[in-house]
Amino acid sequence: MDTSTHITIGIGLAGLAHIDPVISSNPELAQAVLLGTIIGSNAPDFDYVIKLLKGTGMYTEHHRGASHSIPALFIWTFFVSGVIFLFGWNVSLMHLLLWTFIAVVLHVGFDIMNAYGTQAGRPITKKWLSLNFIPLFDPIIIIVHLIGFTLWLTGLPPGIVFFFGYIFLAIYLINRYFLSIQNRKFFLNKTKKYGIFTIIPTIWLKKWHFVFETESSYQVGSIIGKNIKWIHHFEKHNPNCEIIKASLTDKNVQHFLANSKHVHALYFPTSSGSEVRWIDLRFRHKDHYPYMAVVKLDQAKSILASYTGWVHHSRKLNEKLLPSEKRAMQL
């Protein structure tokens, strides 16, 4: 999920914590729990430091990896709670640990529910776990919390408010899960196709994107109600193409391929040589696939520049592919 959702859920959990009389009757403990749930709801994403220290490529490969693993659930819980407790808060450590742990677990749980997924099974397995039934940003989750915050501010007991709010969200998420299964079965039964099928949620309950992969091609489209809309067809790239093979030596491409799925490569000539784009077909916005790795090569197929991450505008991509010294001159 996106950062705003994790922060929102952290505040909501602090409201739910008031259902415990020990917390609702102790303002200092309630404030400590609020800090614990907000920070805990975002702690697994503190692996952002990888991007600051090692660059976008390394971050792309390792984001939602070890920081979302089974041991990390406990490490983040004790770290966040310990820091709050050591700063002099005269509160029940057990209550603080419990609600911080719930916040950390929910962060990882919600990340598993979307298309990007996590390596939450580490160290048992490094497989990316993704259930594909909620979008990276879900407005329903935000709206329910905003209603809860409003009722909280009007004086209603936050514990009761968020207890019923989270029951509603649980029903909503279960419904989304079964809708994803139904749409998957609908597609396979109607098309009678054989291959690798991945369904991708949108913010709409009746609209789901999909990628269908065979040995020779990718097909991208949408399921809208009981209709299948085919949007793009890609013949798989030739793995023996010298230009594409040259791009595979780039570290940013290697980072990108480490946790991507349904990846298609395409290339085209440029004034200096050629440009190769590796795109993850799961993430489509209209006719654009913003999650990619891009490599610029010269005539001799040597790497001039590369970038991996989310690219929504060509101008921004060109800026990122500028040599570092030229980029510095423009600042």
XYZ file of C-alpha atoms in Angstrom:
331
model
C 0.000 0.000 0.000
C 1.064 3.610 -0.305
C 2.483 5.587 2.622
C -0.674 7.664 3.166
C -2.702 4.476 3.661
C -0.224 3.050 6.154
C -0.269 6.311 8.154
C -4.079 6.377 8.086
C -4.302 2.782 9.324
C -1.803 3.592 12.084
C -4.036 6.356 13.418
C -7.109 4.144 13.072
C -5.454 1.399 15.123
C -4.698 3.936 17.855
C -8.416 4.710 17.912
C -9.305 1.023 18.040
C -6.892 0.581 20.962
C -9.264 2.676 23.096
C -11.521 -0.356 23.242
C -9.113 -1.515 25.954
C -10.122 0.293 29.223
C -6.480 0.364 30.328
C -5.615 2.516 27.305
C -8.757 4.665 27.208
C -8.297 5.580 30.873
C -4.614 6.484 30.539
C -3.971 9.476 28.225
C -0.192 8.998 28.365
C -0.482 5.347 27.353
C -2.934 6.289 24.595
C -0.425 8.808 23.215
C 2.376 6.242 23.349
C 0.200 3.694 21.537
C -0.634 6.330 18.913
C 3.079 6.818 18.267
C 3.644 3.067 18.239
C 0.870 2.329 15.739
C 1.746 5.175 13.374
C 5.465 4.383 13.345
C 4.822 0.632 13.389
C 2.450 0.959 10.438
C 5.295 2.440 8.427
C 8.350 0.718 9.930
C 8.687 -2.062 7.302
C 9.064 0.663 4.666
C 12.066 2.112 6.469
C 14.040 0.079 3.938
C 13.749 3.322 1.942
C 17.177 4.016 3.404
C 18.477 1.561 0.785
C 17.392 4.005 -1.910
C 19.190 6.865 -0.169
C 22.408 4.904 0.320
C 22.495 2.455 -2.599
C 20.253 4.001 -5.248
C 16.904 3.276 -6.845
C 17.983 0.025 -8.480
C 19.058 -1.670 -5.268
C 15.917 -0.366 -3.567
C 13.731 -1.775 -6.358
C 15.167 -5.239 -5.794
C 15.129 -5.265 -1.991
C 12.034 -3.190 -1.138
C 9.466 -5.352 0.676
C 12.111 -8.018 1.148
C 13.897 -8.608 4.454
C 12.161 -5.606 6.036
C 8.821 -7.409 5.601
C 10.017 -10.859 6.691
C 8.854 -12.934 9.665
C 11.810 -11.928 11.900
C 11.303 -8.283 10.911
C 7.798 -8.297 12.402
C 9.327 -8.781 15.844
C 12.432 -6.656 15.240
C 10.369 -3.630 14.205
C 7.950 -4.159 17.109
C 10.664 -4.248 19.765
C 12.660 -1.455 18.129
C 9.758 1.014 17.807
C 8.278 0.180 21.226
C 11.687 0.209 22.868
C 12.570 3.657 21.532
C 9.220 5.093 22.688
C 9.557 3.439 26.105
C 13.155 4.581 26.601
C 12.207 8.179 25.905
C 10.638 8.256 29.324
C 7.035 7.306 28.693
C 5.621 5.956 31.949
C 3.383 3.375 30.253
C 2.635 -0.335 30.100
C 5.272 -1.828 27.819
C 3.125 -4.885 27.101
C 0.243 -2.788 25.780
C 2.651 -0.743 23.672
C 4.279 -3.888 22.259
C 0.919 -5.460 21.443
C -0.497 -2.557 19.438
C 2.793 -1.801 17.712
C 3.009 -5.458 16.696
C -0.544 -5.344 15.303
C 0.405 -2.251 13.276
C 3.524 -3.909 11.827
C 1.649 -7.115 10.977
C -1.168 -5.210 9.257
C 1.362 -3.278 7.171
C 2.824 -6.518 5.831
C -0.621 -8.097 5.515
C -1.991 -5.273 3.372
C 1.142 -5.379 1.210
C 0.552 -9.086 0.578
C -2.994 -8.335 -0.563
C -1.934 -6.113 -3.491
C -0.268 -6.852 -6.829
C 3.274 -5.914 -5.843
C 3.467 -8.357 -2.939
C 6.232 -8.982 -0.407
C 8.781 -11.582 0.625
C 6.890 -11.991 3.889
C 7.768 -15.674 4.084
C 11.471 -15.110 4.551
C 13.588 -16.840 5.821
C 11.394 -19.897 5.068
C 10.952 -18.882 1.424
C 12.084 -15.999 -0.788
C 8.999 -16.345 -2.969
C 7.061 -13.136 -3.549
C 3.671 -13.458 -1.879
C 0.911 -11.532 -3.614
C -2.828 -12.169 -3.394
C -3.787 -9.524 -5.982
C -7.141 -8.390 -4.635
C -6.683 -4.794 -3.461
C -5.052 -1.928 -5.399
C -1.933 -0.124 -4.191
C -4.260 2.705 -3.161
C -7.802 1.806 -2.119
C -10.141 4.784 -1.566
C -12.620 2.679 0.438
C -9.997 2.039 3.121
C -9.250 5.764 3.311
C -12.916 6.801 3.343
C -13.800 4.426 6.195
C -10.935 5.837 8.254
C -11.864 9.451 7.479
C -15.422 8.763 8.651
C -13.971 7.199 11.796
C -11.719 10.193 12.455
C -14.683 12.549 12.018
C -16.830 10.602 14.490
C -13.863 10.461 16.905
C -13.518 14.252 16.745
C -17.235 14.698 17.464
C -16.751 12.904 20.769
C -17.848 9.338 20.032
C -15.740 6.589 21.656
C -12.955 5.806 19.134
C -12.679 2.192 20.250
C -16.301 1.459 19.334
C -16.144 3.569 16.159
C -13.125 1.762 14.748
C -14.294 -1.641 15.992
C -17.293 -1.395 13.665
C -15.213 0.357 11.004
C -12.756 -2.535 10.877
C -15.555 -5.111 10.823
C -16.856 -3.321 7.717
C -13.368 -3.292 6.166
C -12.902 -6.988 6.940
C -16.158 -7.788 5.108
C -15.085 -5.520 2.235
C -11.679 -7.206 1.916
C -13.161 -10.699 2.066
C -15.616 -9.695 -0.665
C -12.726 -8.373 -2.800
C -10.811 -11.609 -2.311
C -13.694 -13.758 -3.517
C -14.351 -11.375 -6.413
C -10.750 -11.859 -7.550
C -11.227 -15.638 -7.478
C -14.543 -15.389 -9.346
C -13.041 -13.173 -12.043
C -10.111 -15.518 -12.461
C -12.440 -18.503 -12.927
C -14.650 -16.457 -15.263
C -11.710 -15.585 -17.515
C -10.321 -19.121 -17.688
C -13.750 -20.690 -18.269
C -14.764 -18.211 -20.959
C -11.487 -18.082 -22.912
C -10.448 -21.737 -22.483
C -6.861 -20.495 -22.709
C -3.844 -22.170 -21.187
C -1.005 -20.142 -19.759
C 0.003 -17.991 -16.789
C -2.835 -15.710 -15.729
C -2.449 -12.825 -13.274
C -5.369 -10.671 -12.205
C -4.653 -7.122 -11.042
C -7.170 -5.144 -8.948
C -8.278 -1.600 -9.679
C -10.128 0.763 -7.354
C -13.398 -0.456 -8.914
C -15.011 -3.703 -7.769
C -16.340 -4.468 -11.248
C -13.145 -3.695 -13.146
C -10.012 -5.836 -12.951
C -6.919 -5.772 -15.144
C -5.108 -8.920 -16.196
C -1.990 -10.243 -17.898
C -2.122 -13.565 -19.734
C 1.225 -15.106 -20.645
C 1.881 -17.980 -23.028
C 5.156 -19.432 -24.272
C 5.267 -16.928 -27.121
C 3.272 -13.865 -26.096
C 1.689 -11.596 -23.488
C -1.903 -10.399 -23.668
C -3.073 -7.535 -21.517
C -6.624 -6.464 -20.876
C -9.475 -5.822 -18.470
C -12.461 -7.683 -17.087
C -15.363 -5.266 -16.822
C -18.455 -6.866 -15.345
C -18.970 -9.968 -17.495
C -16.987 -8.647 -20.451
C -13.357 -9.273 -21.349
C -11.616 -6.380 -23.080
C -8.346 -7.205 -24.862
C -6.064 -4.164 -24.937
C -2.478 -5.074 -25.880
C -0.749 -8.052 -27.435
C 3.025 -8.440 -27.239
C 5.062 -11.113 -28.944
C 7.799 -12.107 -26.522
C 11.184 -10.572 -27.199
C 13.927 -12.637 -28.774
C 16.250 -13.666 -25.907
C 19.114 -13.987 -28.402
C 18.851 -10.383 -29.567
C 22.318 -8.854 -29.051
C 20.953 -5.474 -27.933
C 18.642 -7.025 -25.339
C 21.390 -9.369 -24.146
C 23.718 -6.376 -23.715
C 21.146 -4.614 -21.523
C 21.013 -7.638 -19.210
C 24.518 -6.837 -17.975
C 23.246 -3.603 -16.431
C 22.770 -3.715 -12.657
C 19.537 -1.714 -12.753
C 17.999 -4.279 -15.104
C 19.172 -7.097 -12.841
C 17.631 -5.361 -9.817
C 14.365 -4.867 -11.732
C 14.120 -8.464 -12.918
C 14.706 -9.802 -9.381
C 11.116 -9.096 -8.301
C 9.157 -8.363 -11.471
C 6.661 -10.571 -13.274
C 5.371 -10.718 -16.863
C 8.334 -8.653 -18.046
C 8.552 -7.658 -21.696
C 11.609 -6.113 -23.350
C 11.520 -3.788 -26.333
C 14.147 -1.626 -27.961
C 14.447 1.140 -30.539
C 17.272 3.109 -32.154
C 18.453 6.457 -30.804
C 20.924 9.068 -32.058
C 23.642 7.569 -29.856
C 22.825 3.889 -30.362
C 19.755 2.236 -28.882
C 17.449 2.208 -25.876
C 16.064 -0.926 -24.225
C 13.003 -0.856 -21.991
C 12.043 -3.703 -19.697
C 8.425 -3.199 -18.607
C 6.357 -5.003 -15.983
C 3.025 -5.594 -17.685
C 1.133 -5.935 -14.389
C 1.180 -2.201 -13.822
C -0.725 -0.464 -16.619
C -2.075 3.079 -16.591
C -4.223 3.540 -19.699
C -1.759 2.656 -22.503
C 1.377 3.192 -20.450
C 3.417 0.788 -18.317
C 5.185 3.031 -15.783
C 7.144 0.385 -13.848
C 10.283 -0.299 -15.874
C 14.035 -0.534 -16.270
C 15.586 1.514 -19.076
C 19.079 1.200 -20.558
C 20.765 3.480 -23.102
C 23.467 1.827 -25.212
C 25.986 3.252 -27.681
C 26.697 1.852 -31.146
C 29.109 -0.683 -29.651
C 26.381 -1.837 -27.213
C 28.209 -0.401 -24.211
C 25.969 0.984 -21.464
C 25.740 4.768 -21.369
C 23.066 5.188 -18.674
C 20.245 3.308 -17.006
C 17.374 3.745 -14.588
C 14.778 1.580 -12.878
C 11.574 2.536 -11.067
C 8.268 4.257 -11.811
C 8.302 6.505 -14.876
C 5.134 8.416 -15.733
C 6.549 11.068 -18.091
C 9.154 10.810 -20.865
C 10.722 14.121 -19.847
C 11.408 12.808 -16.350
C 12.906 9.651 -17.803
C 15.246 11.645 -20.039
C 16.406 13.633 -17.023
C 17.119 10.450 -15.061
C 19.127 9.019 -17.947
C 21.372 12.070 -18.245
C 24.994 11.467 -17.231
C 25.499 12.600 -13.635
C 27.726 15.523 -14.540
C 25.151 16.960 -16.992
C 22.387 16.471 -14.463
C 24.403 18.449 -11.902
C 24.872 21.304 -14.392
C 21.095 21.615 -14.816
C 20.431 21.939 -11.088
